[in-house]
């Protein structure tokens, strides 16, 4: 006949606690997180109607910022927001319809070409497609 | 087949320049045997840009390179080395002749000589002062390199040194009553840091503000125009601000008054405001509108800057504790851009506009602050979790140890070691 | 009540799997206890840590993407966006290093105790192959985060493989899936790491463990003590105690020194100064660095690599070369060789990290 001693209860209890301590993180890990992963090739940058004409939105694309511009004519363009000079973030200047980098006054047109200032290279442009109400930005080529 | 001799010679003449390559050059052969300053031209010329185009000693100095005899070499066409005062015209003989330069490099400008003649150096030279800079002082002689080559005396980061050969010479400059500290001052500036440390070739050196061949000290008004080349937004804001009219009336240099000319420091918010280190109080008395505006702008910027630093510190703390915060740091970059933008807006002196920009930034910062606090909390959560798990494992380990000890005692109590003994629960 | 439920479950399984005999065998299994029996634990530790690697590796598969545009980002996501992702990944990375360290200890302890002597030669051979396989696990896994260090360490490592005479360039192309480190390499290393190597390693582990269970534990030559303890449950409990201690160590490491994500690999960037492979390769890496450029007109590096291959082969065949051990005689020669090798590995590893610009 097996006798349940205090040690046995202690042993069994701590064994169960140990197993629970390991199962808890594993279960939390497996249950899907709210944000579903890093999209790097294409991302839903905005919803239709979210951006007024002649305004822009900065969003994360992969590991770097990108900017989605709704031009005065109503066209959508998306480019990287990383200035090619010293990697500050460019902003949309509604008055001139250009992308402006406040760090050293670099200026780009909406095609990414350098208009003035120190940036040595144009900004990489992305492809924009509208699918339903989603505005999808994806890498070209 | 008889080919007319004239046609043959004409064809051969087309290749004449090539004949320079590999042809005997008595000048070089002879001077190579000499010492010091008579040998130096040969050594330097090996790297010279003119040599790449097939030119050699006789193209500038005249003479006959086909002979070894010094008397025959220095024939009627021999010009020798020109006097200092005649060097610009000497070089200009080709470099100011568009038709001649077209044969070698059609894209090269040919207005250097005419520009030089308007420059301070050129004007002084014309009045008889041969101590001023001529072509060879900046471009070197015999070993002239294109400005695109990093070893050239006129490559951007070599220019301060080139100009400094004369302009840092106190005795020489004393004769013209010019200070000799410009290069030293420049080397302490943010532009020098960009050029030398960050290797940013778009950063200005002496020639970008003073001009190349037409170098002349810029007038009070022209300095600002020069700054606007790279800093148009600051210039535009300034032009729209009350300062523009005031500075013009007072004859004060627009950018220079606050930022200096050679030793331009990286701007900071400490330049604005009403404390001792600020620029504003140099003109604005306490109680005046300018004084109040300066104080308000400084308060707004300081507040935003402090909030930014606080969040940056939180993120750094979380990162040091091992929490992944690159998403939040990414968002912080955007806020940093707002901060830089707001600091730029100070040129417009519009306190309301600055407050508006800062308000936008503070909203974005709020989101990052939440993420940062969350990250620091996560670090604490991990440590607490570790403590709990370690406690549980310690208890389990103790239970195991006690079990092992008890079994050992029971087995030993069973008699002969090695017998399976009773089944121990 | 719990007791009778357990008995019913046992009876159900026994009638279908016929496990009573197995259970009987297990109950009778004994483990010798003597001055050196402490070293017996290291095999079990290796097995335990392997289990952790399989578990955490399988969990990481849930969120990792083996594509150059997404690998680094997926690791970043695991570290920052998945609950306890930081823990699972850090456990996997830390345990990999600890496991290989434990395997070295296990290998040298069995060597010095001459556990490889007849009839346990194949245990030694499969064990050595397992060490090589697990180092390949480490090498292939290291590339998967696709950060700066992984990219260049892979480049340097495969360059060394490529310098082997005759088969070098071909071998390098096969390993890399092309002429250089690229997407093809990442896919291939992923295949190595989660499919090929696990299949081979698990089979070898099965053989290795089967041999240990069948042949029992080897006693040092000349050990005449007869003390023994039952494998179930005494030895298992002691094993588990060791495992618990290691778990606490791993936990502390993961909370205070979580594995870094690093900067994303940029093939166009220049190789970082002082790039090194993981520590368990450094003794070979540093040897290649200090070997003279030419020895008797043969390239020093190639000679060194061939030396390592030959040395490894000899080491693997020690059970067949150490005749005296077979006769249960002590053999100081092999003991000294083992000591020399252990000392060499330790010294070269330490030198890699202490001497600048080695």
PDB file of C-alpha atoms in Angstrom, chain A residues 2-3 5 7-8 10-11 14-15 17-18 21-22 24 35 58-61 63-66 85-91 100 102-105 107 116-118, chain B residues 198 200 202 229-236 326-327 330 333-334 336-338 340-341 344 360 381 389 392-393 395-400 402-403 406 423-425:
ATOM      1  CA  UNK A   2       1.418   3.345  -0.919  1.00  0.00           C
ATOM      2  CA  UNK A   3       1.453   5.987   1.771  1.00  0.00           C
ATOM      3  CA  UNK A   5       3.584  11.440   2.732  1.00  0.00           C
ATOM      4  CA  UNK A   7       7.027  14.935   0.820  1.00  0.00           C
ATOM      5  CA  UNK A   8       4.982  13.271  -1.883  1.00  0.00           C
ATOM      6  CA  UNK A  10       5.153  18.634  -1.873  1.00  0.00           C
ATOM      7  CA  UNK A  11       6.814  16.844  -4.776  1.00  0.00           C
ATOM      8  CA  UNK A  14       5.854  21.560  -7.172  1.00  0.00           C
ATOM      9  CA  UNK A  15       5.929  19.350 -10.261  1.00  0.00           C
ATOM     10  CA  UNK A  17       3.562  24.219 -10.603  1.00  0.00           C
ATOM     11  CA  UNK A  18       6.695  23.766 -12.698  1.00  0.00           C
ATOM     12  CA  UNK A  21       5.044  27.760 -15.258  1.00  0.00           C
ATOM     13  CA  UNK A  22       6.293  26.403 -18.557  1.00  0.00           C
ATOM     14  CA  UNK A  24       1.749  29.392 -19.564  1.00  0.00           C
ATOM     15  CA  UNK A  35      -0.634  42.733 -34.771  1.00  0.00           C
ATOM     16  CA  UNK A  58       3.702  58.696 -42.718  1.00  0.00           C
ATOM     17  CA  UNK A  59       3.504  54.933 -42.038  1.00  0.00           C
ATOM     18  CA  UNK A  60       5.886  52.113 -41.270  1.00  0.00           C
ATOM     19  CA  UNK A  61       6.830  49.960 -44.252  1.00  0.00           C
ATOM     20  CA  UNK A  63      11.639  48.622 -41.032  1.00  0.00           C
ATOM     21  CA  UNK A  64      11.625  52.166 -42.390  1.00  0.00           C
ATOM     22  CA  UNK A  65       9.162  55.034 -42.635  1.00  0.00           C
ATOM     23  CA  UNK A  66       7.295  55.693 -45.863  1.00  0.00           C
ATOM     24  CA  UNK A  85      21.115  62.858 -47.365  1.00  0.00           C
ATOM     25  CA  UNK A  86      21.381  61.908 -43.689  1.00  0.00           C
ATOM     26  CA  UNK A  87      18.259  59.748 -43.169  1.00  0.00           C
ATOM     27  CA  UNK A  88      15.989  62.301 -41.492  1.00  0.00           C
ATOM     28  CA  UNK A  89      12.266  61.831 -42.187  1.00  0.00           C
ATOM     29  CA  UNK A  90      10.845  63.945 -45.006  1.00  0.00           C
ATOM     30  CA  UNK A  91       7.514  65.691 -44.622  1.00  0.00           C
ATOM     31  CA  UNK A 100      10.711  68.618 -47.612  1.00  0.00           C
ATOM     32  CA  UNK A 102      13.733  69.880 -42.321  1.00  0.00           C
ATOM     33  CA  UNK A 103      17.194  68.741 -41.274  1.00  0.00           C
ATOM     34  CA  UNK A 104      19.184  70.355 -44.085  1.00  0.00           C
ATOM     35  CA  UNK A 105      16.414  71.692 -46.327  1.00  0.00           C
ATOM     36  CA  UNK A 107      13.465  69.148 -51.256  1.00  0.00           C
ATOM     37  CA  UNK A 116      17.215  71.346 -54.202  1.00  0.00           C
ATOM     38  CA  UNK A 117      19.457  70.905 -51.214  1.00  0.00           C
ATOM     39  CA  UNK A 118      22.093  68.344 -50.311  1.00  0.00           C
TER      40      UNK A 118
ATOM     41  CA  UNK B 198      30.703  62.982 -41.751  1.00  0.00           C
ATOM     42  CA  UNK B 200      29.510  65.148 -46.462  1.00  0.00           C
ATOM     43  CA  UNK B 202      27.879  68.994 -49.942  1.00  0.00           C
ATOM     44  CA  UNK B 229      21.632  78.466 -51.233  1.00  0.00           C
ATOM     45  CA  UNK B 230      21.496  75.572 -48.799  1.00  0.00           C
ATOM     46  CA  UNK B 231      19.173  76.930 -46.120  1.00  0.00           C
ATOM     47  CA  UNK B 232      16.289  78.335 -48.187  1.00  0.00           C
ATOM     48  CA  UNK B 233      13.581  77.553 -45.690  1.00  0.00           C
ATOM     49  CA  UNK B 234      15.292  79.407 -42.864  1.00  0.00           C
ATOM     50  CA  UNK B 235      15.913  82.289 -45.249  1.00  0.00           C
ATOM     51  CA  UNK B 236      12.294  82.400 -46.404  1.00  0.00           C
ATOM     52  CA  UNK B 326      12.543  49.451 -32.351  1.00  0.00           C
ATOM     53  CA  UNK B 327       8.894  50.100 -33.308  1.00  0.00           C
ATOM     54  CA  UNK B 330      10.821  54.373 -35.243  1.00  0.00           C
ATOM     55  CA  UNK B 333      12.089  59.488 -35.373  1.00  0.00           C
ATOM     56  CA  UNK B 334       8.999  61.167 -36.755  1.00  0.00           C
ATOM     57  CA  UNK B 336      12.316  64.218 -33.945  1.00  0.00           C
ATOM     58  CA  UNK B 337      11.562  65.545 -37.401  1.00  0.00           C
ATOM     59  CA  UNK B 338       8.825  67.724 -35.891  1.00  0.00           C
ATOM     60  CA  UNK B 340      13.798  69.954 -36.024  1.00  0.00           C
ATOM     61  CA  UNK B 341      10.994  71.587 -38.020  1.00  0.00           C
ATOM     62  CA  UNK B 344      13.640  75.909 -37.911  1.00  0.00           C
ATOM     63  CA  UNK B 360       1.303  68.435 -33.240  1.00  0.00           C
ATOM     64  CA  UNK B 381       7.046  41.965 -15.700  1.00  0.00           C
ATOM     65  CA  UNK B 389       9.525  30.801 -11.899  1.00  0.00           C
ATOM     66  CA  UNK B 392       8.822  27.386  -8.248  1.00  0.00           C
ATOM     67  CA  UNK B 393      11.882  25.665  -9.703  1.00  0.00           C
ATOM     68  CA  UNK B 395      10.839  24.383  -4.612  1.00  0.00           C
ATOM     69  CA  UNK B 396      10.746  21.606  -7.174  1.00  0.00           C
ATOM     70  CA  UNK B 397      14.495  21.193  -6.902  1.00  0.00           C
ATOM     71  CA  UNK B 398      14.207  20.977  -3.127  1.00  0.00           C
ATOM     72  CA  UNK B 399      11.472  18.369  -3.479  1.00  0.00           C
ATOM     73  CA  UNK B 400      13.696  16.348  -5.800  1.00  0.00           C
ATOM     74  CA  UNK B 402      14.598  15.522  -0.505  1.00  0.00           C
ATOM     75  CA  UNK B 403      13.192  12.608  -2.479  1.00  0.00           C
ATOM     76  CA  UNK B 406      14.977   9.761   1.410  1.00  0.00           C
ATOM     77  CA  UNK B 423       9.212   0.298  -4.858  1.00  0.00           C
ATOM     78  CA  UNK B 424       9.443   3.768  -3.411  1.00  0.00           C
ATOM     79  CA  UNK B 425       6.604   6.092  -4.305  1.00  0.00           C
TER      80      UNK B 425
END
